Every structure is written in structure tokens, then in C-alpha cells.
PDB file of C-alpha atoms and ligand atoms in Angstrom:
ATOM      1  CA  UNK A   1     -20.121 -22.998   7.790  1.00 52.00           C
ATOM      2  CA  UNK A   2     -20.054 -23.687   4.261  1.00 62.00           C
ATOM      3  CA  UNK A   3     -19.275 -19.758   3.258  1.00 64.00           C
ATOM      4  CA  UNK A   4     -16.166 -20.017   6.025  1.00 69.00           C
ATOM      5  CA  UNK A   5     -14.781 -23.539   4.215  1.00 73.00           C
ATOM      6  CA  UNK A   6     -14.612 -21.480   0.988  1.00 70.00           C
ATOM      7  CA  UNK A   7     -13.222 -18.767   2.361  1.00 82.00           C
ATOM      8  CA  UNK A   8     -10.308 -20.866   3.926  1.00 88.00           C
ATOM      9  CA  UNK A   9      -9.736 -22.138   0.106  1.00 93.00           C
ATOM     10  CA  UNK A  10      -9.918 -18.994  -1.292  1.00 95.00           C
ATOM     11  CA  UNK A  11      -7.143 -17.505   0.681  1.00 95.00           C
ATOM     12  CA  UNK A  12      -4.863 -20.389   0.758  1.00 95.00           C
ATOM     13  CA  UNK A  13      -5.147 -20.924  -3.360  1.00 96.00           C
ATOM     14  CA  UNK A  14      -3.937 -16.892  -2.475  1.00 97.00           C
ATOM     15  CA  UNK A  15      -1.147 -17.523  -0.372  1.00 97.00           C
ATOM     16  CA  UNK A  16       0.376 -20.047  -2.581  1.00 97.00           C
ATOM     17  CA  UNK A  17       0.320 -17.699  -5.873  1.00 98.00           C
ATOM     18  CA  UNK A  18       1.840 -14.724  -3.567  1.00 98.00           C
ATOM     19  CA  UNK A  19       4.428 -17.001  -2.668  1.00 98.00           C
ATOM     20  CA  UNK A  20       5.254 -17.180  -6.191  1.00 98.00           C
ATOM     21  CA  UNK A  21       5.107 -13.700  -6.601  1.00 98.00           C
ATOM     22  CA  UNK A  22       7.270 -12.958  -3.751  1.00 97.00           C
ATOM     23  CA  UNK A  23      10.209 -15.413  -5.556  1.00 97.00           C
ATOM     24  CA  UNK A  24       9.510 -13.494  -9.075  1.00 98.00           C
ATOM     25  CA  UNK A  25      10.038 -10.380  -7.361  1.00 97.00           C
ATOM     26  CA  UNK A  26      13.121 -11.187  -5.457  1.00 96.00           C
ATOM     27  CA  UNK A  27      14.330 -12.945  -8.549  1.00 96.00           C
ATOM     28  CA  UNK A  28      14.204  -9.584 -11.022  1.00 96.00           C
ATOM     29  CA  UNK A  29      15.388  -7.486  -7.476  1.00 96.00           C
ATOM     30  CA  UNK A  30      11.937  -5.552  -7.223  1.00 97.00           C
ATOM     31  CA  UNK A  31      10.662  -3.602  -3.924  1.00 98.00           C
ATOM     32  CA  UNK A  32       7.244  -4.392  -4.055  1.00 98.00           C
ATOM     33  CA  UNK A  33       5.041  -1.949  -1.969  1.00 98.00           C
ATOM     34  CA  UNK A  34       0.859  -2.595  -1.072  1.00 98.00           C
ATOM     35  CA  UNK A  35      -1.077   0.460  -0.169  1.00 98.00           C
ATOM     36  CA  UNK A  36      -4.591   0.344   1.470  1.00 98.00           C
ATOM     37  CA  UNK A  37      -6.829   1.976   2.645  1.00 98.00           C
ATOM     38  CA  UNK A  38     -10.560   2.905   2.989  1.00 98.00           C
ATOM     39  CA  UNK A  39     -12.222   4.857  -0.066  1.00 97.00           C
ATOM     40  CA  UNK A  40     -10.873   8.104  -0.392  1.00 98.00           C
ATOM     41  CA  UNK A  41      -8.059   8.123   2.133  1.00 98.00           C
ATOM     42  CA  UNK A  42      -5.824   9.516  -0.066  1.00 98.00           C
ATOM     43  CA  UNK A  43      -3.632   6.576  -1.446  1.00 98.00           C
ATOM     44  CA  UNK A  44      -3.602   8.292  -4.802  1.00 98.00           C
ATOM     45  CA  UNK A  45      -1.982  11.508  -3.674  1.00 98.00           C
ATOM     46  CA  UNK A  46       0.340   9.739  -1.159  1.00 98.00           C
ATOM     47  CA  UNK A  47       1.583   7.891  -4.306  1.00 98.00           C
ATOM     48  CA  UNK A  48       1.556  11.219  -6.272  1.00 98.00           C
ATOM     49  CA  UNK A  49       3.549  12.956  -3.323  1.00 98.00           C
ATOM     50  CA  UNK A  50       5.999   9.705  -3.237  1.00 98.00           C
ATOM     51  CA  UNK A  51       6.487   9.455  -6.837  1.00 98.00           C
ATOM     52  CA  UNK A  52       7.838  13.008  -6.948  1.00 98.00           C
ATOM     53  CA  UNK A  53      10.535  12.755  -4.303  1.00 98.00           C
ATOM     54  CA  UNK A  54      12.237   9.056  -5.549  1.00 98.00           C
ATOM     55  CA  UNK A  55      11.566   9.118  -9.374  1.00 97.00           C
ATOM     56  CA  UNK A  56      15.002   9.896 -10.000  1.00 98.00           C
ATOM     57  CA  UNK A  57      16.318   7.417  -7.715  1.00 98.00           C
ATOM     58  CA  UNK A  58      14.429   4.169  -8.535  1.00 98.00           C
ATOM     59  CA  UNK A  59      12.879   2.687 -11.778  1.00 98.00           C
ATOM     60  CA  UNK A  60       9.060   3.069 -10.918  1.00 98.00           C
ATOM     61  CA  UNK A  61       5.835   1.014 -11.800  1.00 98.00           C
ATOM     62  CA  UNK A  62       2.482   1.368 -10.453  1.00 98.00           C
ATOM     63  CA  UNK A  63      -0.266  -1.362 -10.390  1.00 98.00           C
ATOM     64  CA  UNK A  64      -3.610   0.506  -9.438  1.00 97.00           C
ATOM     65  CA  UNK A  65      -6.869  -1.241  -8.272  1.00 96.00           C
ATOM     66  CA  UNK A  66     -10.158   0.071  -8.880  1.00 94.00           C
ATOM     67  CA  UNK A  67     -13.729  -1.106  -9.309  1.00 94.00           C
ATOM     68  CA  UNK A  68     -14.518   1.393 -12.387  1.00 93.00           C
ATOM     69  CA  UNK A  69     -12.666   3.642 -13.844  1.00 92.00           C
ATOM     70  CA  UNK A  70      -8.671   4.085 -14.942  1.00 93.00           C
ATOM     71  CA  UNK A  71      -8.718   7.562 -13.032  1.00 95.00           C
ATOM     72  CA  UNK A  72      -6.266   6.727 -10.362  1.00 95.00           C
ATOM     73  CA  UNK A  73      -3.499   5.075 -13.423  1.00 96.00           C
ATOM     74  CA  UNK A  74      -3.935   8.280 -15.270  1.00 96.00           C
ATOM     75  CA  UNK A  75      -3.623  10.304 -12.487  1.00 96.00           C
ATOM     76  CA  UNK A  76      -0.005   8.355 -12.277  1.00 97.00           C
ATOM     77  CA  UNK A  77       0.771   8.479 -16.050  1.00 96.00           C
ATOM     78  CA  UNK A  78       0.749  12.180 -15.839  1.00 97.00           C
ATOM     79  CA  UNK A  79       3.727  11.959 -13.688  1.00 98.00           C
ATOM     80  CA  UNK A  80       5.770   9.690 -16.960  1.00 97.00           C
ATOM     81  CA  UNK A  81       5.366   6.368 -14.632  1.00 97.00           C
ATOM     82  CA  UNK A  82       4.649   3.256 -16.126  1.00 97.00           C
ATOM     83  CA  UNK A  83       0.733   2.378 -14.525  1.00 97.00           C
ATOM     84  CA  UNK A  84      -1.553  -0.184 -15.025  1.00 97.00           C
ATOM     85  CA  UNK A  85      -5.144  -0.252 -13.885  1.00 96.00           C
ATOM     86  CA  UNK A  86      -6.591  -3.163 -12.974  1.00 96.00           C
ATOM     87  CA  UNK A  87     -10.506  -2.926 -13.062  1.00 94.00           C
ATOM     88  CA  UNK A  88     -11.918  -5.790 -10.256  1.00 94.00           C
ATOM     89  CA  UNK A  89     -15.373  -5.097 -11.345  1.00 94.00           C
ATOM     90  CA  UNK A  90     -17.206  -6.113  -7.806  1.00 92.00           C
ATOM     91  CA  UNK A  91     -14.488  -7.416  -6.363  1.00 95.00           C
ATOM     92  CA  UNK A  92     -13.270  -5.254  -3.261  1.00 95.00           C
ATOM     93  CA  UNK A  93      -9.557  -6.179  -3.571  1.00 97.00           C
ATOM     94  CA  UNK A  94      -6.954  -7.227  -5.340  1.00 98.00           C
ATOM     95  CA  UNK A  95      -5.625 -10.879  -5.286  1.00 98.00           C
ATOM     96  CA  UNK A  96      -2.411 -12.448  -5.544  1.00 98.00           C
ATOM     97  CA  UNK A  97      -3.626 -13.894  -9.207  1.00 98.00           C
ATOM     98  CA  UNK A  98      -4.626 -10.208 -10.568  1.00 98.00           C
ATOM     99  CA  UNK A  99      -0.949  -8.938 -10.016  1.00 98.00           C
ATOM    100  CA  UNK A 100       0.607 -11.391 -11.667  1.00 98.00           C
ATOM    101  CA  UNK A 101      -1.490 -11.339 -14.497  1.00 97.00           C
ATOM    102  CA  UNK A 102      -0.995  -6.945 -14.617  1.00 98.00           C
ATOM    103  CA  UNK A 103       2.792  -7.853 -14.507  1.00 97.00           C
ATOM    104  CA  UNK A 104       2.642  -9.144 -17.758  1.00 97.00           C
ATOM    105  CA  UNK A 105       2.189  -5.415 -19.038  1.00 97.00           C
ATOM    106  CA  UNK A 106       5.202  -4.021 -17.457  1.00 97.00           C
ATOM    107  CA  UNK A 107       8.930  -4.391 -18.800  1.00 97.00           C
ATOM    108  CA  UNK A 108       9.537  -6.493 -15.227  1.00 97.00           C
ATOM    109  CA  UNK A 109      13.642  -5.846 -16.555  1.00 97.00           C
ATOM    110  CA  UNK A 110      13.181  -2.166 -15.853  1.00 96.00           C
ATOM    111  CA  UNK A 111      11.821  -1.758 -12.558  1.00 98.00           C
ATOM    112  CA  UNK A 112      13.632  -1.065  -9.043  1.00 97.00           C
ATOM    113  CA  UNK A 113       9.870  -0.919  -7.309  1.00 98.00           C
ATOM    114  CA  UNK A 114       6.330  -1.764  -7.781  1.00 98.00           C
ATOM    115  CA  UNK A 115       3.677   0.231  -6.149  1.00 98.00           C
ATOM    116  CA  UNK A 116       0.663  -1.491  -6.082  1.00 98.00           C
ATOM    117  CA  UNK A 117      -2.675   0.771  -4.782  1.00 98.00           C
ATOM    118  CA  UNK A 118      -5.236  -1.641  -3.660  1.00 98.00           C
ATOM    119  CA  UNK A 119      -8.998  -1.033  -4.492  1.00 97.00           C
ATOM    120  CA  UNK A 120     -10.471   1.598  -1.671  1.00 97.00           C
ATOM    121  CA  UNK A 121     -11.758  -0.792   1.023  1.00 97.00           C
ATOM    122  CA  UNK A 122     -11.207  -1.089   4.741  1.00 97.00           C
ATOM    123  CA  UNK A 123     -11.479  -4.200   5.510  1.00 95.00           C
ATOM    124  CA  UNK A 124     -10.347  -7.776   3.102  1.00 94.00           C
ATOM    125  CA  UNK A 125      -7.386  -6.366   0.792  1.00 97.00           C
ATOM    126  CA  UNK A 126      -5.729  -6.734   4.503  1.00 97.00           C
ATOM    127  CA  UNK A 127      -6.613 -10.334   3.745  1.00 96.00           C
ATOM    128  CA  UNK A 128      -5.072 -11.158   0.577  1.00 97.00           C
ATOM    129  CA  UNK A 129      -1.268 -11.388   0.660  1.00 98.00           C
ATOM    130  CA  UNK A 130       0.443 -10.569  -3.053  1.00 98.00           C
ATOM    131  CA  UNK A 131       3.627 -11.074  -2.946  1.00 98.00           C
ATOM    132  CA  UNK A 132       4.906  -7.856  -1.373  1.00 98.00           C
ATOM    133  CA  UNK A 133       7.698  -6.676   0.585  1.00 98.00           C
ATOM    134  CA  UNK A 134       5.911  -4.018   2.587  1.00 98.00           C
ATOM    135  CA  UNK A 135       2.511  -3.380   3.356  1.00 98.00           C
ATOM    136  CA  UNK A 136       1.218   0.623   3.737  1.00 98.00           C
ATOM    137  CA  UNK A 137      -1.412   1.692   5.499  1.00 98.00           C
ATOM    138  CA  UNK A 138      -3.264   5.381   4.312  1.00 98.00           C
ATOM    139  CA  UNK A 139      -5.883   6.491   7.155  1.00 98.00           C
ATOM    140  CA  UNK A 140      -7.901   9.870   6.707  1.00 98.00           C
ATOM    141  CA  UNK A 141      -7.893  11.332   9.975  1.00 98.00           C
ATOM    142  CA  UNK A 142     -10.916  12.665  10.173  1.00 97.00           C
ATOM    143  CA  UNK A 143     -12.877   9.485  10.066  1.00 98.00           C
ATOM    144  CA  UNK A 144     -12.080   9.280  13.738  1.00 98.00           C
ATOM    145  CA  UNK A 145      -9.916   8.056  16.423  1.00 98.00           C
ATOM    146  CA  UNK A 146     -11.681   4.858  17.573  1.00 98.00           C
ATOM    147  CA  UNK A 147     -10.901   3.193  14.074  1.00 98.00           C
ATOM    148  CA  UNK A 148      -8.402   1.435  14.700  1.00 98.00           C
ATOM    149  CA  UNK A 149      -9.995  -0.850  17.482  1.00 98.00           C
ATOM    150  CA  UNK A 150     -13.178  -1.359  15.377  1.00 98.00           C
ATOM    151  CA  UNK A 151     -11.038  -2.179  12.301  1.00 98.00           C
ATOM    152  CA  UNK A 152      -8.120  -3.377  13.594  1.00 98.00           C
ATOM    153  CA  UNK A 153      -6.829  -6.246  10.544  1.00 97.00           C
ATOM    154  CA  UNK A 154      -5.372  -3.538   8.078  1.00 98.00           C
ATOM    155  CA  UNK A 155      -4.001  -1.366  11.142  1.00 98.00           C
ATOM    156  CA  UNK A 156      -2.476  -4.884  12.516  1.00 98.00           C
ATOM    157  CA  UNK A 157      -0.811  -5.721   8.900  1.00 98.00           C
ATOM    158  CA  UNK A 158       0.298  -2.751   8.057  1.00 98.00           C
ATOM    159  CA  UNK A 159       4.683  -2.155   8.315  1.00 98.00           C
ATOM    160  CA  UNK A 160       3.833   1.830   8.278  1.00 98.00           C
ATOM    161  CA  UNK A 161       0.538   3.448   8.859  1.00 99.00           C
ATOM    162  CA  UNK A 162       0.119   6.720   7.092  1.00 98.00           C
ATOM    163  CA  UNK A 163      -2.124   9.370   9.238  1.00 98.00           C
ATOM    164  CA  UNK A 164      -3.157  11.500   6.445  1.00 98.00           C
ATOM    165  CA  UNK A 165      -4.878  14.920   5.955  1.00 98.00           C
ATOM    166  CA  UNK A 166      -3.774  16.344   9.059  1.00 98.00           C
ATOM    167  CA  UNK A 167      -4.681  19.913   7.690  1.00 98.00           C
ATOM    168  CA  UNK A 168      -8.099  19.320   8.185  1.00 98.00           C
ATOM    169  CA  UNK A 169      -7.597  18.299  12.061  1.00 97.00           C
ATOM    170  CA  UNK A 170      -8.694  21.341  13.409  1.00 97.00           C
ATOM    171  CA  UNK A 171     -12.389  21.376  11.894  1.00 96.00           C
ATOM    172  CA  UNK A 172     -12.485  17.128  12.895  1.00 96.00           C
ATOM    173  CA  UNK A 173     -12.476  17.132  16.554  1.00 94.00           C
ATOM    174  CA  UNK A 174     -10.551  14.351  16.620  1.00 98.00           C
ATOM    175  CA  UNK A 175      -7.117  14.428  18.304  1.00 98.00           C
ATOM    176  CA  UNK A 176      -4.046  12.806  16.630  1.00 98.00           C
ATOM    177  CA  UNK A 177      -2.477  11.684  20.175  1.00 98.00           C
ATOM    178  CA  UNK A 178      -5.852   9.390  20.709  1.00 98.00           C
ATOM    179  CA  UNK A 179      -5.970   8.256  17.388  1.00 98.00           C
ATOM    180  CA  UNK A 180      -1.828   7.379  17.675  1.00 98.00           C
ATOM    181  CA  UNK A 181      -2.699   5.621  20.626  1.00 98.00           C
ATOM    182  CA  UNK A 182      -4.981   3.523  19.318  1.00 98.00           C
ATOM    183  CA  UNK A 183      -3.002   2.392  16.495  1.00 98.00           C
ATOM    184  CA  UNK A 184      -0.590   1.181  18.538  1.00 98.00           C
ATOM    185  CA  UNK A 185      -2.376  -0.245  20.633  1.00 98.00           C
ATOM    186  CA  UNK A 186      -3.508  -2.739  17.699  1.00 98.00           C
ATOM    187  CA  UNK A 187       0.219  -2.536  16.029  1.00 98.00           C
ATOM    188  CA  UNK A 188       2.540  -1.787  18.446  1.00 98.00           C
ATOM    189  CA  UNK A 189       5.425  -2.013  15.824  1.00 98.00           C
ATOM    190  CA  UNK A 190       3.606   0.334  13.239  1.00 98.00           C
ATOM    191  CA  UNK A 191       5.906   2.868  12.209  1.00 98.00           C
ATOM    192  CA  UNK A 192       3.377   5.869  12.319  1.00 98.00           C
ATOM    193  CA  UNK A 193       3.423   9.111  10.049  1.00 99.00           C
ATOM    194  CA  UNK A 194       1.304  12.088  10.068  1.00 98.00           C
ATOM    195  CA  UNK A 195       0.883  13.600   6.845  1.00 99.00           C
ATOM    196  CA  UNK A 196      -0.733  16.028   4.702  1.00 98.00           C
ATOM    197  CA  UNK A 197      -1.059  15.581   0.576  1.00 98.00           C
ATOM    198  CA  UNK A 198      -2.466  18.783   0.893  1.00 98.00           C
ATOM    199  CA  UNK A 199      -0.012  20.712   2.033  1.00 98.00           C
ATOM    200  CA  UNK A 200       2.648  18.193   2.245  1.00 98.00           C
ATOM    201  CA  UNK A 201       3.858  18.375   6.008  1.00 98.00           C
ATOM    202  CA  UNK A 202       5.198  15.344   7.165  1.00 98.00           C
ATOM    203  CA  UNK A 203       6.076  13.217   3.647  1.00 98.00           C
ATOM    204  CA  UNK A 204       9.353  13.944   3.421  1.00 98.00           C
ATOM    205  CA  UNK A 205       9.958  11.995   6.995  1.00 98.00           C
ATOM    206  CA  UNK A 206       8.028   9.120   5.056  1.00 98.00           C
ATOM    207  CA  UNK A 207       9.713   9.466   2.055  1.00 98.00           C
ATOM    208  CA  UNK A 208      13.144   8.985   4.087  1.00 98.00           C
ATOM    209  CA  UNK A 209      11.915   5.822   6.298  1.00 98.00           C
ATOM    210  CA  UNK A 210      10.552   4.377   2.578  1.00 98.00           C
ATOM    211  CA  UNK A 211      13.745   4.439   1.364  1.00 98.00           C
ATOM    212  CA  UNK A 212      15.823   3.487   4.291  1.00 98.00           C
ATOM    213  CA  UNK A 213      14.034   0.561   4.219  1.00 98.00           C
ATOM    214  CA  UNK A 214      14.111  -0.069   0.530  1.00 97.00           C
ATOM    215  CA  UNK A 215      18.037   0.162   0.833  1.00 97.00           C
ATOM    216  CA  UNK A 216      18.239  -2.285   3.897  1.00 96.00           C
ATOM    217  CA  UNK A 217      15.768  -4.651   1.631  1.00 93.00           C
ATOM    218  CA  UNK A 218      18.445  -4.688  -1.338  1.00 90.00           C
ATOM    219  CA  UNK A 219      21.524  -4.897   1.107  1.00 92.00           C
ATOM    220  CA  UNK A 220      19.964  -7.985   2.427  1.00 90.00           C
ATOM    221  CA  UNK A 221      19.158  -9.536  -0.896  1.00 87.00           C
ATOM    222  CA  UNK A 222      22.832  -9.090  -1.873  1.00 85.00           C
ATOM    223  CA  UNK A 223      24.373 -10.511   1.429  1.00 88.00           C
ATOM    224  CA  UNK A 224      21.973 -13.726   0.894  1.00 82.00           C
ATOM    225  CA  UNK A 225      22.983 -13.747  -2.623  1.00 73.00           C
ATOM    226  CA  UNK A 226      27.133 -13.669  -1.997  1.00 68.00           C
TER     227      UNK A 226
HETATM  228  N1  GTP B   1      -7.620  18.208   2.820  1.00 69.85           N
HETATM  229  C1  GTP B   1      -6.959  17.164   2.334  1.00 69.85           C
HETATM  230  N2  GTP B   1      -7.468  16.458   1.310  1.00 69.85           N
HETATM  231  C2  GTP B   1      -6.767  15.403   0.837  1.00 69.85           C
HETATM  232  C3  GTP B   1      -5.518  15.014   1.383  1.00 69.85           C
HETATM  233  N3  GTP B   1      -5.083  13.921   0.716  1.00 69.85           N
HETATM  234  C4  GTP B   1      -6.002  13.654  -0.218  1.00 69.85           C
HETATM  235  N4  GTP B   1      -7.025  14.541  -0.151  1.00 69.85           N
HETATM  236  C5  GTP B   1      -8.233  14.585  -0.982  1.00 69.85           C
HETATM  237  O1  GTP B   1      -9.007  13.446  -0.668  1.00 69.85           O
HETATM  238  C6  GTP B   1      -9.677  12.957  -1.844  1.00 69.85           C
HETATM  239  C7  GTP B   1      -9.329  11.475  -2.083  1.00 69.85           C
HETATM  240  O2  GTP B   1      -7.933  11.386  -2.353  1.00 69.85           O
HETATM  241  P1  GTP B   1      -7.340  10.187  -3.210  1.00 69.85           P
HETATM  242  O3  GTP B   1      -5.870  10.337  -3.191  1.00 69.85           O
HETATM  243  O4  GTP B   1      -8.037  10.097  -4.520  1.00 69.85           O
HETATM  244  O5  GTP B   1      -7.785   8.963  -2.287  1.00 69.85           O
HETATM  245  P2  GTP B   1      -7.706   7.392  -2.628  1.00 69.85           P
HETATM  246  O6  GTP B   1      -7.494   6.673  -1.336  1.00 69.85           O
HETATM  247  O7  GTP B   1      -6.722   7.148  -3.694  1.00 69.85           O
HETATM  248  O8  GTP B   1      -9.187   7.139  -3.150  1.00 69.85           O
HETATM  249  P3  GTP B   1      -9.773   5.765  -3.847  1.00 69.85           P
HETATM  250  O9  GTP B   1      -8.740   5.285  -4.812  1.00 69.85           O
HETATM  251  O10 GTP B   1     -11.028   6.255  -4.497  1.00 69.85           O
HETATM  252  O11 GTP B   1     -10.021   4.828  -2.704  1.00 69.85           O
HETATM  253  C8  GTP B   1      -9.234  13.865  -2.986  1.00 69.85           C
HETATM  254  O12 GTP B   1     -10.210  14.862  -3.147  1.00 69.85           O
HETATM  255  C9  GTP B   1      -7.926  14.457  -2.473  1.00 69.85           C
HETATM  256  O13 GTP B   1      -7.639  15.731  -3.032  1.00 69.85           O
HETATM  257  C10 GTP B   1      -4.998  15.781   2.469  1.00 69.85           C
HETATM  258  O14 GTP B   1      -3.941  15.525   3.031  1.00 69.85           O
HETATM  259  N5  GTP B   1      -5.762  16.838   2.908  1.00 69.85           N
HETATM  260 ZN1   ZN B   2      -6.922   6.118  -5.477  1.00 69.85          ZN
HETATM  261 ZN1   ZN B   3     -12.779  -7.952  -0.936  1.00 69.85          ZN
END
């Protein structure tokens, strides 16, 4: 009882600094974009792959969550993008409070859209709003089509779900109609993408939805702002 009280303040104290967030962001005009997904999904090399298609288009900055190391943000500095790592320690996602504290270390003048990778983790990040405009989901898979029913929050919160490594379906057994099923069946509004990092099928359709809806984002802004 006790643990589920401080739970309940834990996540509203997070709501109300996303909130604040979310007005910072709109304020300075930046698309603000949340990718989870379990350990090892591939969130890295979607952002790799994404990177490399809009970097000439948009001002780019990257907020990466890990437990360790400052692999993933110099993974992303290789590609000249402004990252910063945030190490949570034991903490298995990132807060509302932890973004706003890594924005301090970006030129917040600069920046047409913030991606923000969210420690590897299946389950709470789902919990913890920050602020953003659009929330991605990265699934590997090969960890099975039944997934999505018996972890349904991140599948449910998710704008786009991301159905990656597709190469390796043929050695997986598992069959991307089931596993499409099933996500919808949690999220019937998901907007769903296969893809491979590896040998990049299916991320340029991403890439085009991503910024069709980064577009419609900024045309709105202006028409509430006239
Ligand atoms: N075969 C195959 N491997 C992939 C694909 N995408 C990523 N990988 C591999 O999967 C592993 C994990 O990829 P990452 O991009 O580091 O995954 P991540 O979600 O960022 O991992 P964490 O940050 O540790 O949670 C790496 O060895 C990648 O090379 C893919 O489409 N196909
Ligand atoms: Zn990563
Ligand atoms: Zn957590």
C-alpha cells in the first residue's frame, strides 16, 4: 500500500515538471522525440539511421540515457550531433527532472529537435512523461510475437512503434503479421514500421512519416501563435 502511495507521488511530482518541459519546448519551437525500448532493441542505430537522412534538414540534439557508460552519446557524436549522456546509475529510466537538468548543456537557441533515447527497459520509462511531443517505440522482432499483450504500457503509449531487425525474421520463427496484430490490438492507432538497421529496409518510410509529422507539429504551433 505504502510502496503504491509513493509511487502515485513520484509520478505526479513527474507530470508537473514535464509540463514545464513541454511549455520550454514549445516556447524555443523544439520537436521533442522519446525513444524506448527494451535493452538492445536497437534505439541506437534507429537514431544513427535517422540522424543520417534529416541532419541537413533540422538542427539536431540528442539526450541519451544509460545506466553506465557514454557509449550510446559517442556513438552519436561521431555523426557531428550535439549528445549528452545522462548516466541514471540504477535508475531504469529517465525522468522529467533529468532532461531538464541535461538541457542545460545544449545551446537550447540552436535546435529544431531533441531526440531523447531512454535507458534500455521495457517496462516504466513508458511511465514517466518528459515533456515530449512524440513518443517512439523500437521492438526487436525476434523477442517474439506475444509481447505486446504481456507488455502492453510502452506498446499502448507509443505514437509509432518501430518493428526492427526484420533481417533476422527468417532464423526467429516468429511471423511479422502475428506480431502486427498484436500490436494493434493493444494500440490500435500505432502507426507501425518494419525496419531493418541492418540493412536498412523500411527507414526511409519512417523517416518520411517522422517528418510529416514534425512539419504538421510546427504548422500548428504557428497557426496557434498568429
Ligand atoms: N541483425 C540486426 N541487428 C541489429 C539491427 N538493429 C540493431 N542491431 C544490433 O543490435 C544490437 C543492439 O543495437 P543498439 O542500437 O545498440 O540497441 P539499443 O536499443 O540502443 O541498446 P541499449 O541502449 O543498450 O538498450 C547491436 O549489436 C546492433 O548492431 C537490425 O536491424 N538487424
Ligand atoms: Zn542505445
Ligand atoms: Zn524505472
Amino acid at each position: 500500500m505504502h510502496q503504491v502511495t509513493l509511487e502515485s507521488n513520484i509520478l505526479e511530482a513527474n507530470e508537473a515538471l514535464a509540463a514545464e518541459n513541454q511549455i520550454f519546448f514549445n516556447r524555443h519551437n523544439i520537436f521533442v522525440i522519446n525513444f524506448m525500448s527494451a535493452p538492445g532493441a536497437g534505439k541506437t542505430s534507429v537514431l544513427e539511421a535517422t540522424i543520417k537522412r534529416i541532419k541537413s534538414d533540422y538542427r539536431l540534439g540528442v539526450i541519451e540515457g544509460d545506466l553506465m557508460t557514454t557509449l550510446d552519446a559517442d556513438r552519436i557524436a561521431a555523426l557531428g550531433v550535439p549528445a549528452y549522456q545522462i548516466t541514471t546509475g540504477t535508475v531504469c529510466h529517465l525522468d522529467a527532472k533529468m532532461v531538464h537538468h541535461a538541457l542545460h548543456h545544449f545551446k537550447v537557441n540552436d535546435l529544431d529537435l531533441l531526440l531523447i533515447e531512454n535507458v534500455g527497459n521495457l517496462v516504466c520509462p513508458a511511465e514517466f512523461n518528459l515533456g515530449e511531443d512524440l513518443r517512439v517505440m523500437v521492438y526487436s522482432t525476434v523477442e517474439g510475437a506475444e509481447k505486446p499483450k504481456k507488455y502492453p504500457f510502452m506498446f499502448h503509449e507509443s505514437q509509432a512503434v518501430l518493428l526492427n531487425k526484420i533481417d533476422l525474421l527468417p532464423y526467429s520463427g516468429v511471423e511479422l503479421a502475428e506480431l502486427e496484430r498484436n500490436v494493434l490490438e493493444v494500440n490500435p492507432e500505432a502507426k507501425i514500421f518494419p525496419i531493418s538497421c541492418r540493412t536498412q529496409e523500411g527507414l526511409d518510410e519512417w523517416v518520411v512519416w517522422l517528418r510529416n509529422c514534425v512539419e504538421t507539429h510546427k504548422q500548428n504551433a504557428m497557426a496557434n501563435f498568429s
